[in-house]
PDB file of C-alpha atoms in Angstrom:
ATOM      1  CA  GLN A  12     101.097  97.061  88.804  1.00 76.00           C
ATOM      2  CA  VAL A  13      97.536  98.951  88.107  1.00 88.00           C
ATOM      3  CA  GLN A  14      97.721  99.781  84.301  1.00 94.00           C
ATOM      4  CA  LEU A  15      95.101 101.278  82.322  1.00 96.00           C
ATOM      5  CA  VAL A  16      94.594 102.154  77.886  1.00 97.00           C
ATOM      6  CA  GLU A  17      92.314 104.470  77.029  1.00 98.00           C
ATOM      7  CA  SER A  18      91.272 103.496  73.355  1.00 98.00           C
ATOM      8  CA  GLY A  19      88.982 104.158  70.525  1.00 98.00           C
ATOM      9  CA  GLY A  20      89.763 107.948  70.536  1.00 98.00           C
ATOM     10  CA  GLY A  21      89.890 110.426  66.925  1.00 98.00           C
ATOM     11  CA  LEU A  22      88.026 112.896  64.590  1.00 98.00           C
ATOM     12  CA  VAL A  23      84.963 112.410  64.745  1.00 98.00           C
ATOM     13  CA  GLN A  24      82.155 115.404  63.018  1.00 98.00           C
ATOM     14  CA  PRO A  25      79.745 117.872  64.783  1.00 98.00           C
ATOM     15  CA  GLY A  26      77.078 115.751  66.301  1.00 98.00           C
ATOM     16  CA  GLY A  27      78.918 112.743  65.661  1.00 98.00           C
ATOM     17  CA  SER A  28      79.802 109.778  68.127  1.00 98.00           C
ATOM     18  CA  LEU A  29      82.538 107.557  69.991  1.00 98.00           C
ATOM     19  CA  ARG A  30      82.766 105.571  72.220  1.00 98.00           C
ATOM     20  CA  LEU A  31      86.278 104.964  74.062  1.00 98.00           C
ATOM     21  CA  SER A  32      87.430 102.292  75.789  1.00 98.00           C
ATOM     22  CA  CYS A  33      89.389 101.868  78.530  1.00 98.00           C
ATOM     23  CA  ALA A  34      90.722  98.354  79.662  1.00 97.00           C
ATOM     24  CA  ALA A  35      92.562  97.543  83.237  1.00 95.00           C
ATOM     25  CA  SER A  36      95.145  94.479  84.355  1.00 91.00           C
ATOM     26  CA  GLY A  37      93.214  93.967  86.935  1.00 80.00           C
ATOM     27  CA  SER A  38      89.845  93.724  88.887  1.00 83.00           C
ATOM     28  CA  ILE A  39      87.602  96.798  88.366  1.00 85.00           C
ATOM     29  CA  PHE A  40      85.843  95.995  91.652  1.00 84.00           C
ATOM     30  CA  SER A  41      89.144  96.966  93.276  1.00 86.00           C
ATOM     31  CA  PHE A  42      88.469 100.625  92.330  1.00 92.00           C
ATOM     32  CA  ASN A  43      87.136 102.883  95.465  1.00 93.00           C
ATOM     33  CA  ALA A  44      85.937 104.841  91.844  1.00 96.00           C
ATOM     34  CA  MET A  45      87.052 105.628  88.435  1.00 96.00           C
ATOM     35  CA  GLY A  46      85.943 107.945  85.887  1.00 98.00           C
ATOM     36  CA  TRP A  47      86.859 109.770  82.307  1.00 98.00           C
ATOM     37  CA  TYR A  48      89.097 113.075  82.552  1.00 98.00           C
ATOM     38  CA  ARG A  49      89.582 115.497  79.479  1.00 98.00           C
ATOM     39  CA  GLN A  50      92.362 118.299  79.328  1.00 98.00           C
ATOM     40  CA  ALA A  51      92.388 120.887  76.053  1.00 97.00           C
ATOM     41  CA  PRO A  52      95.366 122.660  75.278  1.00 92.00           C
ATOM     42  CA  GLY A  53      95.910 125.289  77.526  1.00 94.00           C
ATOM     43  CA  LYS A  54      92.793 124.285  79.857  1.00 96.00           C
ATOM     44  CA  GLN A  55      93.250 122.694  82.520  1.00 97.00           C
ATOM     45  CA  ARG A  56      91.889 118.294  83.211  1.00 97.00           C
ATOM     46  CA  GLU A  57      88.667 118.880  84.044  1.00 98.00           C
ATOM     47  CA  LEU A  58      86.266 115.980  85.473  1.00 98.00           C
ATOM     48  CA  VAL A  59      83.429 114.266  82.545  1.00 98.00           C
ATOM     49  CA  ALA A  60      82.463 111.155  84.729  1.00 98.00           C
ATOM     50  CA  GLU A  61      82.400 109.513  87.578  1.00 98.00           C
ATOM     51  CA  ILE A  62      81.374 106.218  88.475  1.00 97.00           C
ATOM     52  CA  THR A  63      81.898 104.727  92.247  1.00 95.00           C
ATOM     53  CA  ARG A  64      81.908 101.552  92.795  1.00 92.00           C
ATOM     54  CA  GLY A  65      78.409 101.132  94.106  1.00 92.00           C
ATOM     55  CA  GLY A  66      77.623 102.691  90.830  1.00 94.00           C
ATOM     56  CA  SER A  67      76.782 106.138  91.655  1.00 97.00           C
ATOM     57  CA  THR A  68      77.455 108.351  88.528  1.00 98.00           C
ATOM     58  CA  ASN A  69      78.191 111.850  88.687  1.00 98.00           C
ATOM     59  CA  TYR A  70      78.419 114.332  85.275  1.00 98.00           C
ATOM     60  CA  ALA A  71      79.881 116.927  84.163  1.00 98.00           C
ATOM     61  CA  ASP A  72      77.901 120.331  83.746  1.00 98.00           C
ATOM     62  CA  SER A  73      79.149 120.123  79.658  1.00 98.00           C
ATOM     63  CA  VAL A  74      77.766 116.399  79.394  1.00 98.00           C
ATOM     64  CA  LYS A  75      75.320 116.368  81.369  1.00 98.00           C
ATOM     65  CA  GLY A  76      72.281 113.949  78.716  1.00 98.00           C
ATOM     66  CA  ARG A  77      75.756 113.021  75.781  1.00 98.00           C
ATOM     67  CA  PHE A  78      77.799 111.440  77.561  1.00 98.00           C
ATOM     68  CA  THR A  79      77.625 108.276  79.489  1.00 98.00           C
ATOM     69  CA  ILE A  80      80.018 106.683  81.560  1.00 98.00           C
ATOM     70  CA  SER A  81      79.666 102.552  82.570  1.00 97.00           C
ATOM     71  CA  ARG A  82      81.660  99.316  82.577  1.00 96.00           C
ATOM     72  CA  ASP A  83      81.865  95.769  82.036  1.00 94.00           C
ATOM     73  CA  ASN A  84      83.053  95.118  84.988  1.00 91.00           C
ATOM     74  CA  ALA A  85      83.741  90.848  83.781  1.00 92.00           C
ATOM     75  CA  LYS A  86      86.284  92.523  81.429  1.00 94.00           C
ATOM     76  CA  ASN A  87      87.803  95.104  83.060  1.00 94.00           C
ATOM     77  CA  THR A  88      87.193  97.960  81.266  1.00 96.00           C
ATOM     78  CA  LEU A  89      85.588 101.315  81.690  1.00 97.00           C
ATOM     79  CA  TYR A  90      83.456 102.881  78.555  1.00 98.00           C
ATOM     80  CA  LEU A  91      82.389 106.287  78.224  1.00 98.00           C
ATOM     81  CA  GLN A  92      79.705 106.369  74.950  1.00 98.00           C
ATOM     82  CA  MET A  93      79.767 109.875  73.724  1.00 98.00           C
ATOM     83  CA  ASN A  94      77.067 110.794  71.351  1.00 98.00           C
ATOM     84  CA  SER A  95      76.090 114.332  70.144  1.00 98.00           C
ATOM     85  CA  LEU A  96      79.574 115.431  70.055  1.00 98.00           C
ATOM     86  CA  ASN A  97      80.790 119.213  69.476  1.00 97.00           C
ATOM     87  CA  PRO A  98      83.877 121.538  69.009  1.00 98.00           C
ATOM     88  CA  GLU A  99      83.997 121.883  72.819  1.00 97.00           C
ATOM     89  CA  ASP A 100      84.270 118.075  73.412  1.00 98.00           C
ATOM     90  CA  THR A 101      87.997 118.081  71.531  1.00 98.00           C
ATOM     91  CA  ALA A 102      90.121 117.220  74.092  1.00 98.00           C
ATOM     92  CA  ILE A 103      92.539 114.663  74.950  1.00 98.00           C
ATOM     93  CA  TYR A 104      90.088 112.280  77.646  1.00 98.00           C
ATOM     94  CA  TYR A 105      92.029 110.114  80.408  1.00 98.00           C
ATOM     95  CA  CYS A 106      91.136 107.438  81.890  1.00 98.00           C
ATOM     96  CA  ASN A 107      91.024 107.609  86.134  1.00 97.00           C
ATOM     97  CA  ALA A 108      90.944 105.089  88.509  1.00 96.00           C
ATOM     98  CA  ARG A 109      91.347 105.367  93.136  1.00 95.00           C
ATOM     99  CA  ARG A 110      92.204 102.764  94.910  1.00 91.00           C
ATOM    100  CA  GLN A 111      92.117 104.288  98.572  1.00 88.00           C
ATOM    101  CA  VAL A 112      94.355 107.142  98.682  1.00 90.00           C
ATOM    102  CA  THR A 113      96.116 105.772  95.448  1.00 94.00           C
ATOM    103  CA  ASP A 114      95.005 107.669  91.908  1.00 95.00           C
ATOM    104  CA  TYR A 115      96.236 105.697  88.620  1.00 96.00           C
ATOM    105  CA  TRP A 116      95.900 106.992  84.989  1.00 97.00           C
ATOM    106  CA  GLY A 117      95.608 106.356  81.445  1.00 97.00           C
ATOM    107  CA  GLN A 118      97.494 106.963  78.645  1.00 97.00           C
ATOM    108  CA  GLY A 119      94.909 109.250  77.269  1.00 98.00           C
ATOM    109  CA  THR A 120      93.106 108.964  73.374  1.00 98.00           C
ATOM    110  CA  GLN A 121      92.597 111.790  71.474  1.00 98.00           C
ATOM    111  CA  VAL A 122      89.039 113.231  71.144  1.00 98.00           C
ATOM    112  CA  THR A 123      88.559 116.357  67.807  1.00 98.00           C
ATOM    113  CA  VAL A 124      85.589 116.947  67.086  1.00 98.00           C
ATOM    114  CA  SER A 125      85.642 118.975  63.990  1.00 97.00           C
ATOM    115  CA  SER A 126      84.055 119.566  60.694  1.00 93.00           C
TER     116      SER A 126
END
């Protein structure tokens, strides 16, 4: 069974940084793509960043230049480095992995950006 476990969320000041981690139960090579999504209260879940098996990346316009998605294949872990955080980044962040037509989700980790 595929398990994705996020960590690294928390409370941070505007302009600060956080690094989210997503530990996968199996080899991340088995996934066609992995990504980070977020959902703020009262809003739909949105794509933040994604990376394909081949290494191509895609970012939401709102986070370009501030967030960086990366992976460590040896550790089977996906990362999201978040810099220059602002209150609009406050949300629950979810790790996603896709294998063929099946999507897998982590439990989410809360990120709160506030003075």
